[in-house]
XYZ file of N, CA and C in Angstrom:
687
model
N 140.332 158.271 130.250
C 140.151 157.044 129.603
C 138.854 156.877 128.675
N 137.793 157.544 128.938
C 136.537 157.381 128.228
C 136.187 158.571 127.518
N 135.738 158.691 126.398
C 135.302 159.884 125.763
C 133.896 160.039 125.924
N 133.175 161.198 125.689
C 131.668 161.407 126.175
C 130.896 160.287 125.381
N 131.239 159.804 124.291
C 130.355 158.879 123.689
C 130.458 157.564 124.594
N 131.529 157.118 124.939
C 131.616 155.917 125.660
C 130.935 156.062 127.045
N 131.107 157.054 127.593
C 130.273 157.535 128.837
C 128.907 157.592 128.606
N 128.433 158.056 127.518
C 126.920 157.769 127.133
C 126.431 156.553 127.014
N 127.299 155.646 126.399
C 126.841 154.262 126.341
C 126.754 153.676 127.683
N 127.734 153.927 128.554
C 127.653 153.314 129.931
C 126.470 153.654 130.574
N 126.236 154.844 130.690
C 125.116 155.608 131.456
C 123.711 154.976 130.908
N 123.640 154.971 129.627
C 122.468 154.579 129.084
C 122.156 153.127 129.355
N 123.279 152.190 129.283
C 123.111 150.793 129.480
C 122.859 150.685 131.135
N 123.090 151.404 131.991
C 122.857 151.319 133.385
C 121.447 151.725 133.610
N 121.087 152.719 132.913
C 119.550 153.141 133.014
C 118.786 152.133 132.462
N 118.936 151.632 131.246
C 118.071 150.804 130.622
C 118.049 149.530 131.601
N 119.040 148.996 132.034
C 119.132 147.670 132.794
C 118.241 147.896 134.149
N 118.507 149.035 134.868
C 118.023 149.368 135.979
C 116.239 149.533 135.787
N 116.012 150.293 134.730
C 114.509 150.422 134.405
C 113.904 148.971 134.045
N 114.500 148.200 133.388
C 114.037 146.958 133.031
C 113.602 145.993 134.461
N 114.625 146.022 135.355
C 114.303 145.255 136.615
C 113.260 145.826 137.479
N 113.196 147.254 137.677
C 112.474 147.674 138.420
C 110.984 147.705 137.978
N 110.709 147.894 136.682
C 109.451 147.747 136.203
C 108.798 146.353 136.027
N 109.995 145.290 136.093
C 109.461 144.079 135.920
C 109.244 143.327 137.317
N 109.958 144.005 138.375
C 109.759 143.408 139.675
C 108.351 143.088 140.293
N 107.503 143.969 140.221
C 105.962 143.798 140.701
C 105.474 142.665 140.144
N 105.515 142.562 138.794
C 104.861 141.262 137.922
C 105.730 140.106 138.478
N 107.042 140.184 138.522
C 107.798 139.042 138.908
C 107.412 138.445 140.162
N 107.286 139.353 141.283
C 106.774 139.002 142.560
C 105.467 138.108 142.443
N 104.401 138.659 141.831
C 103.112 138.212 141.764
C 103.280 136.826 141.023
N 104.009 136.640 139.893
C 104.067 135.361 139.014
C 104.957 134.351 139.791
N 105.908 134.784 140.774
C 106.594 133.750 141.447
C 105.663 133.250 142.822
N 104.850 134.181 143.303
C 104.053 133.832 144.422
C 102.954 132.769 143.545
N 102.487 133.066 142.603
C 101.404 132.226 141.944
C 102.099 130.835 141.748
N 103.204 130.662 141.132
C 103.899 129.612 140.906
C 104.342 128.632 142.099
N 104.578 129.510 143.004
C 104.943 128.881 144.317
C 103.913 128.273 145.261
N 102.648 129.217 145.195
C 101.575 128.735 145.973
C 100.330 128.170 145.400
N 100.123 128.527 144.282
C 99.037 127.954 143.560
C 99.020 126.516 143.218
N 97.695 125.978 143.468
C 97.464 124.514 143.058
C 96.733 124.303 141.972
N 96.705 125.372 141.152
C 95.996 125.099 139.811
C 96.863 124.281 138.671
N 96.356 123.443 138.350
C 97.123 122.504 137.362
C 97.667 122.999 136.146
N 97.041 124.019 135.619
C 97.486 124.690 134.504
C 98.598 125.662 134.729
N 99.132 125.739 136.021
C 100.215 126.638 136.255
C 101.508 126.280 135.438
N 101.663 125.016 134.948
C 102.585 124.569 134.158
C 102.853 125.303 132.840
N 101.745 125.729 132.390
C 101.673 126.557 131.054
C 102.352 127.844 131.403
N 101.926 128.338 132.655
C 102.497 129.699 133.119
C 103.888 129.687 133.004
N 104.251 128.475 133.780
C 105.771 128.383 133.958
C 106.653 128.213 132.765
N 106.024 127.662 131.786
C 106.694 127.691 130.591
C 106.817 128.815 129.835
N 105.727 129.458 129.812
C 105.582 130.880 129.240
C 106.692 131.908 129.857
N 106.830 131.606 131.182
C 107.778 132.406 131.871
C 109.278 132.171 131.491
N 109.573 130.977 131.329
C 110.895 130.596 130.929
C 111.157 130.557 129.363
N 110.091 130.829 128.615
C 110.257 130.620 127.150
C 111.517 131.616 126.699
N 111.641 132.868 127.115
C 112.534 133.682 126.514
C 113.954 132.878 126.763
N 114.205 132.079 127.788
C 115.514 131.320 127.898
C 115.740 130.470 126.540
N 114.699 129.949 126.065
C 114.839 128.904 125.022
C 114.732 129.690 123.633
N 113.959 130.653 123.464
C 113.930 131.093 122.202
C 115.210 131.837 121.833
N 115.528 131.963 120.502
C 116.494 132.848 120.182
C 116.262 134.253 120.588
N 117.110 135.139 121.035
C 116.901 136.549 121.521
C 116.303 137.234 120.098
N 116.843 136.980 119.017
C 116.351 137.712 117.801
C 114.962 137.350 117.584
N 114.513 136.243 117.791
C 113.054 135.846 117.625
C 112.153 136.631 118.639
N 112.540 136.779 119.892
C 111.913 137.509 120.941
C 111.727 138.940 120.559
N 112.938 139.593 119.902
C 112.903 140.889 119.399
C 112.042 141.223 118.251
N 111.812 140.002 117.365
C 111.011 140.274 116.265
C 109.493 140.176 116.583
N 109.181 139.367 117.507
C 107.865 139.295 117.990
C 107.511 140.602 118.680
N 108.405 141.176 119.490
C 108.181 142.461 120.045
C 107.868 143.656 118.928
N 108.660 143.485 117.992
C 108.740 144.364 116.818
C 107.114 144.460 116.110
N 106.815 143.091 115.791
C 105.528 143.110 115.043
C 104.351 143.089 116.079
N 104.563 142.945 117.355
C 103.563 143.236 118.408
C 103.387 144.557 118.919
N 104.585 145.273 119.195
C 104.549 146.523 119.599
C 105.033 147.650 118.750
N 105.327 147.194 117.567
C 105.767 148.214 116.715
C 104.880 149.400 116.433
N 105.462 150.521 115.851
C 104.398 151.634 115.662
C 103.379 151.402 114.835
N 103.505 150.509 113.788
C 102.428 150.257 112.908
C 101.606 149.107 113.328
N 101.771 148.385 114.352
C 101.035 147.347 114.869
C 99.741 147.848 115.597
N 98.739 146.934 115.890
C 97.566 147.378 116.386
C 97.744 147.873 117.931
N 98.458 147.156 118.807
C 98.627 147.469 120.060
C 99.588 148.596 120.171
N 100.778 148.565 119.346
C 101.924 149.537 119.428
C 101.285 150.904 118.964
N 100.427 150.836 117.923
C 99.932 152.169 117.430
C 98.754 152.807 118.462
N 98.071 152.013 119.110
C 97.154 152.164 120.278
C 97.783 152.933 121.351
N 98.886 152.371 121.783
C 99.742 152.917 122.748
C 100.310 154.315 122.623
N 100.772 154.235 121.366
C 101.462 155.600 121.018
C 100.336 156.696 120.836
N 99.276 156.299 120.244
C 98.098 157.331 120.104
C 97.475 157.650 121.296
N 97.444 156.762 122.146
C 96.518 157.098 123.307
C 97.515 157.586 124.431
N 98.591 157.056 124.687
C 99.400 157.385 125.810
C 100.740 158.029 125.419
N 100.939 158.061 124.190
C 102.216 158.608 123.654
C 103.411 157.743 124.051
N 103.120 156.379 124.251
C 104.131 155.547 124.709
C 104.674 154.633 123.502
N 105.997 154.849 123.040
C 106.588 154.199 121.965
C 107.720 153.369 122.401
N 107.769 152.055 122.023
C 108.795 151.062 122.411
C 109.676 150.988 121.259
N 109.272 150.820 120.081
C 110.145 150.376 119.015
C 110.918 151.488 118.634
N 112.521 151.221 118.550
C 113.716 152.125 118.300
C 113.560 153.226 119.480
N 113.406 152.873 120.495
C 113.372 154.006 121.701
C 114.174 153.152 122.979
N 114.682 153.852 123.682
C 115.383 153.293 124.896
C 114.291 152.349 125.716
N 113.023 153.012 125.616
C 111.877 152.102 126.420
C 111.962 150.709 125.830
N 112.108 150.631 124.420
C 112.117 149.269 123.787
C 113.179 148.418 124.241
N 114.380 149.202 124.397
C 115.535 148.329 124.832
C 115.378 147.819 126.318
N 114.754 148.901 127.130
C 114.445 148.231 128.639
C 113.211 147.371 128.506
N 112.514 147.237 127.606
C 111.421 146.218 127.571
C 111.975 144.835 127.149
N 112.814 144.958 126.176
C 113.692 143.717 125.653
C 114.375 143.230 126.750
N 115.225 143.873 127.572
C 115.789 143.523 128.543
C 115.101 142.887 129.838
N 113.961 143.494 129.958
C 113.158 143.018 131.198
C 112.491 141.645 130.715
N 112.160 141.386 129.569
C 111.601 140.231 129.021
C 112.655 139.201 128.929
N 113.789 139.462 128.483
C 114.941 138.370 128.533
C 115.435 138.000 129.931
N 115.322 139.091 130.924
C 115.765 138.776 132.348
C 114.616 138.380 133.184
N 113.476 138.443 132.740
C 112.294 137.958 133.656
C 112.234 136.562 134.206
N 112.660 135.491 133.255
C 112.796 134.109 134.004
C 113.944 134.136 135.313
N 115.120 134.952 134.844
C 116.073 134.867 136.002
C 115.522 135.655 137.085
N 114.591 136.480 137.057
C 114.027 137.252 138.223
C 113.111 136.473 139.021
N 112.177 135.722 138.302
C 111.059 135.106 138.860
C 111.572 133.691 139.661
N 112.639 132.921 139.076
C 113.022 131.644 139.595
C 113.689 131.696 141.081
N 114.515 132.690 141.324
C 115.040 132.865 142.712
C 113.940 133.180 143.654
N 113.044 134.100 143.289
C 112.054 134.411 144.345
C 111.074 133.305 144.454
N 110.671 132.535 143.373
C 109.848 131.423 143.553
C 110.555 130.496 144.582
N 111.771 130.158 144.369
C 112.398 129.261 145.375
C 112.546 129.693 146.671
N 112.563 130.897 146.951
C 112.651 131.354 148.294
C 111.266 131.398 149.039
N 110.310 131.641 148.242
C 108.815 131.534 148.594
C 108.582 129.958 149.061
N 108.790 129.056 148.039
C 108.557 127.671 148.313
C 109.363 127.163 149.688
N 110.504 127.805 150.122
C 111.402 127.278 151.261
C 110.755 128.007 152.609
N 109.834 128.888 152.450
C 109.216 129.480 153.645
C 108.115 128.752 154.242
N 108.301 128.522 155.566
C 107.393 127.534 156.453
C 106.095 128.351 156.538
N 104.907 127.921 155.785
C 103.623 128.573 155.640
C 103.099 128.816 157.213
N 103.780 127.977 158.085
C 102.988 128.052 159.318
C 103.439 129.303 159.989
N 104.487 130.035 159.634
C 104.649 131.167 160.192
C 103.895 132.211 159.699
N 103.420 132.255 158.291
C 102.339 133.043 157.782
C 101.120 132.834 158.590
N 100.699 131.523 158.687
C 99.334 131.166 159.325
C 99.483 131.896 160.729
N 100.457 131.667 161.567
C 100.539 132.297 162.756
C 100.328 133.727 162.870
N 100.861 134.462 161.828
C 100.592 135.905 161.863
C 99.186 136.227 161.333
N 98.539 135.347 160.664
C 97.115 135.596 160.343
C 96.208 135.345 161.514
N 96.611 134.304 162.300
C 95.668 134.030 163.424
C 95.785 135.095 164.367
N 96.864 136.034 164.304
C 96.790 137.076 165.120
C 96.087 138.423 164.753
N 95.342 138.260 163.684
C 94.691 139.247 163.155
C 95.155 139.864 161.817
N 96.409 139.673 161.488
C 96.908 140.322 160.158
C 96.328 139.972 158.948
N 96.096 140.882 158.098
C 95.461 140.688 156.887
C 96.407 140.096 155.860
N 95.917 139.327 154.942
C 96.675 138.832 153.940
C 97.967 139.610 153.438
N 97.559 140.877 153.122
C 98.405 141.798 152.503
C 99.407 142.239 153.497
N 99.125 142.311 154.803
C 100.120 142.751 155.949
C 100.909 141.525 156.047
N 100.504 140.214 156.071
C 101.239 139.057 156.304
C 102.346 138.899 155.032
N 101.868 139.304 153.984
C 102.624 139.248 152.745
C 104.041 140.378 152.937
N 103.581 141.505 153.509
C 104.546 142.746 153.430
C 105.495 142.402 154.616
N 104.965 141.942 155.744
C 105.698 141.861 157.005
C 106.504 140.634 157.179
N 105.885 139.499 156.620
C 106.419 138.088 156.932
C 106.932 137.538 155.700
N 106.203 137.458 154.756
C 106.535 136.583 153.383
C 107.703 137.431 152.787
N 107.459 138.722 152.510
C 108.376 139.406 151.580
C 109.926 139.527 152.435
N 109.943 139.693 153.689
C 111.142 139.869 154.223
C 112.000 138.455 154.252
N 111.166 137.280 154.474
C 111.784 135.841 154.361
C 112.295 135.659 152.965
N 111.696 136.160 152.055
C 112.124 135.929 150.633
C 113.073 136.778 150.092
N 113.442 137.816 150.959
C 114.313 139.015 150.476
C 115.623 138.481 149.818
N 116.233 137.368 150.294
C 117.390 136.976 149.774
C 117.319 136.405 148.053
N 116.111 135.832 148.112
C 115.828 135.483 146.599
C 115.361 136.470 145.627
N 114.859 137.674 146.347
C 114.423 138.798 145.457
C 115.835 139.533 145.044
N 116.777 139.747 146.063
C 118.024 140.286 145.678
C 118.694 139.582 144.481
N 118.828 138.242 144.760
C 119.471 137.406 143.768
C 118.810 137.495 142.315
N 117.519 137.536 142.558
C 116.741 137.644 141.182
C 117.094 139.037 140.560
N 117.050 140.208 141.262
C 117.287 141.371 140.757
C 118.721 141.416 140.223
N 119.585 140.900 140.862
C 121.040 140.917 140.270
C 121.249 140.023 138.969
N 120.730 138.967 138.771
C 120.644 138.079 137.832
C 119.888 138.831 136.556
N 118.676 139.348 136.809
C 118.027 140.075 135.627
C 118.719 141.270 135.295
N 119.422 142.023 136.468
C 120.079 143.403 135.984
C 121.244 142.931 134.963
N 121.980 141.949 135.394
C 123.072 141.453 134.558
C 122.576 141.138 133.215
N 121.395 140.262 133.128
C 120.867 139.780 131.799
C 120.608 140.941 130.969
N 119.868 141.831 131.609
C 119.490 143.156 130.807
C 120.547 143.913 130.357
N 121.652 144.018 131.244
C 122.721 144.747 130.834
C 123.655 144.218 129.722
N 123.375 142.811 129.572
C 124.223 142.048 128.409
C 123.218 141.678 127.316
N 122.177 142.154 127.285
C 121.249 141.959 126.289
C 121.583 142.465 124.764
N 121.626 141.712 123.903
C 121.922 142.120 122.452
C 120.900 141.795 121.434
N 120.640 140.407 121.320
C 119.986 140.159 120.025
C 118.357 140.820 120.072
N 117.636 140.617 121.012
C 116.238 141.172 121.205
C 116.398 142.695 121.164
N 117.430 143.237 121.702
C 117.453 144.777 121.734
C 117.678 145.369 120.327
N 118.652 144.795 119.648
C 118.993 145.202 118.361
C 117.936 145.090 117.311
N 117.100 143.963 117.551
C 116.152 143.641 116.687
C 114.897 144.690 116.797
N 114.470 144.897 118.059
C 113.268 145.570 118.442
C 113.787 147.029 118.539
N 114.787 147.420 119.025
C 115.158 148.951 119.317
C 116.334 149.324 118.450
N 116.811 148.549 117.596
C 117.915 148.906 116.601
C 119.116 149.397 117.339
N 119.993 149.977 116.605
C 121.365 150.670 117.103
C 121.419 152.089 116.804
N 120.960 152.819 117.700
C 120.902 154.259 117.633
C 121.535 154.925 118.712
N 122.824 155.626 118.498
C 123.633 156.268 119.270
C 122.702 157.277 120.288
N 122.862 157.090 121.478
C 122.451 158.056 122.398
C 120.877 157.591 122.813
N 120.510 156.608 122.087
C 118.939 156.414 122.242
C 118.820 154.740 122.751
N 119.354 153.801 121.748
C 119.408 152.538 122.250
C 120.774 151.670 122.104
N 121.763 152.465 121.932
C 123.117 151.690 121.951
C 123.693 151.484 123.265
N 123.445 150.422 123.572
C 123.737 149.852 124.967
C 125.260 149.288 124.799
N 125.714 148.808 125.968
C 127.266 148.256 126.023
C 127.336 147.118 125.001
N 126.411 146.165 125.026
C 126.896 144.959 123.995
C 126.683 145.478 122.587
N 125.730 146.196 122.215
C 125.539 146.729 120.887
C 126.898 147.646 120.455
N 127.366 148.527 121.498
C 128.312 149.416 121.245
C 129.660 148.529 120.894
N 129.789 147.502 121.909
C 131.065 146.702 121.579
C 130.898 145.945 120.157
N 129.758 145.436 119.785
C 129.641 144.795 118.502
C 129.927 145.950 117.405
N 129.506 147.055 117.554
C 129.742 148.299 116.468
C 131.155 148.431 116.613
N 131.883 148.642 117.639
C 133.157 148.870 117.589
C 134.046 147.802 117.013
N 133.689 146.795 117.154
C 134.339 145.344 116.517
C 134.390 145.357 115.145
N 133.224 146.015 114.546
C 133.017 145.948 112.830
C 133.904 147.240 112.406
N 134.254 148.147 113.302
C 134.923 149.276 112.710
C 136.398 149.001 112.733
N 137.201 149.366 111.570
C 138.638 149.153 111.613
C 139.123 150.029 112.639
N 139.983 149.447 113.524
C 140.585 150.307 114.501
C 139.831 150.444 115.814
N 138.696 149.938 115.781
C 137.871 150.033 117.095
C 137.972 149.020 118.094
N 138.992 148.120 117.865
C 139.132 146.981 118.779
C 139.592 147.635 120.362
N 140.349 148.612 120.228
C 140.778 149.313 121.428
C 139.513 149.756 122.403
N 138.670 150.387 121.843
C 137.453 150.958 122.379
C 136.405 149.763 122.786
N 136.494 148.853 122.117
C 135.565 147.811 122.343
C 136.237 146.929 123.413
N 137.600 146.821 123.627
C 138.073 146.205 124.738
C 137.958 146.972 125.916
N 137.952 148.382 125.976
C 137.454 149.234 127.247
C 136.111 148.874 127.631
N 135.156 148.736 126.704
C 133.919 148.539 127.091
C 133.725 147.095 127.577
N 134.520 146.194 127.224
C 134.526 144.807 127.657
C 134.841 144.832 129.149
N 135.915 145.474 129.414
C 136.413 145.697 130.794
C 135.281 146.354 131.567
N 134.770 147.305 131.030
C 133.599 147.996 132.052
C 132.536 147.070 132.244
N 132.190 146.168 131.065
C 131.041 145.182 131.385
C 131.433 144.306 132.523
N 132.608 143.704 132.333
C 133.087 142.764 133.287
C 133.148 143.421 134.719
N 133.603 144.723 134.803
C 133.729 145.251 136.272
C 132.247 145.404 136.790
N 131.362 145.892 135.973
C 130.140 146.190 136.443
C 129.411 145.046 136.814
N 129.556 143.981 136.094
C 128.798 142.567 136.449
C 129.367 142.108 137.770
N 130.813 141.959 137.910
C 131.488 141.665 139.212
C 130.954 142.250 140.205
N 130.860 143.757 140.255
C 130.466 144.510 141.330
C 129.016 144.270 141.772
N 128.217 144.150 140.719
C 126.841 143.727 141.110
C 126.685 142.376 141.618
N 127.488 141.388 141.375
C 127.561 140.082 142.187
C 127.840 140.190 143.559
N 129.071 140.965 143.788
C 129.732 141.141 145.004
C 128.762 141.903 145.940
N 128.211 143.063 145.434
C 127.174 143.784 146.251
C 125.863 142.984 146.625
N 125.456 142.250 145.689
C 124.269 141.276 146.192
C 124.601 140.310 147.090
N 125.884 139.702 146.903
C 126.183 138.713 148.048
C 126.471 139.336 149.346
N 126.964 140.542 149.463
C 127.112 141.305 150.849
C 125.670 141.559 151.345
N 124.594 142.001 150.320
C 123.469 142.350 150.868
C 122.592 141.243 151.425
N 122.943 139.942 150.582
C 122.094 138.848 151.002
C 122.687 138.288 152.431
N 123.949 138.538 152.612
C 124.647 137.849 153.782
C 123.939 138.836 154.950
N 123.912 140.138 154.701
C 123.538 141.076 155.808
C 122.113 140.801 156.221
N 121.267 140.471 155.026
C 119.775 140.093 155.210
C 119.660 138.877 156.096
N 120.556 137.828 155.781
C 120.408 136.632 156.461
C 120.735 136.786 157.978
N 121.829 137.618 158.286
C 122.311 137.883 159.555
C 121.073 138.466 160.408
N 120.420 139.551 159.817
C 119.298 140.094 160.434
C 118.162 139.212 160.685
N 117.889 138.468 159.736
C 116.969 137.338 159.806
C 117.103 136.523 161.105
N 118.395 136.061 161.155
C 118.889 135.163 162.322
C 118.752 135.782 163.603
N 119.100 137.144 163.526
C 118.933 138.053 165.003
C 117.369 137.981 165.294
N 116.578 138.238 164.180
C 115.195 138.410 164.490
C 114.477 137.124 164.914
């Protein structure tokens, strides 16, 4: 059904989306905790910045990434010369674009889960001698796990379907940055490519639905375990 080029697009897309959510998860956990527990009045500014990618046109986000992390920019040049880390026109750039566009969808469910936790449970664990880090790992994070799973699925789906920021920052390079949405757009522009585009559209729908079903099953399993505990 699929030729090697289409399989390459699918595997690259899954890899880019997975890398995007995994590398952004630690920061998302910290930001969500900060927004849920901090009493600093200025956190409204942080909240606005977190959700800014949802408001800005994706092309604008991609252009800002290009001028900020491009090979000829100050930061991008330093990263390339010092660590050999290049984002522009690489799969790493596609992953970064997907991570930024999906970051708000990753942070919000985690924040809501943290806000729903009864802090008296954490206080009880602390009074028994548990350190703040141990309380976070053994009490807070397990209770917030359904929100973490929901955020991961939403961010994964957003990174998998990201187009505007990716094509602006990472371009359309076969085998390097041509993800599913970019490949679909490319096939639509080519005479006779509608069939291949339709195949990738069906794959996109199937992968997205599978991710949602799996996340729902995991979330239900986690809730059952929490109820037993």
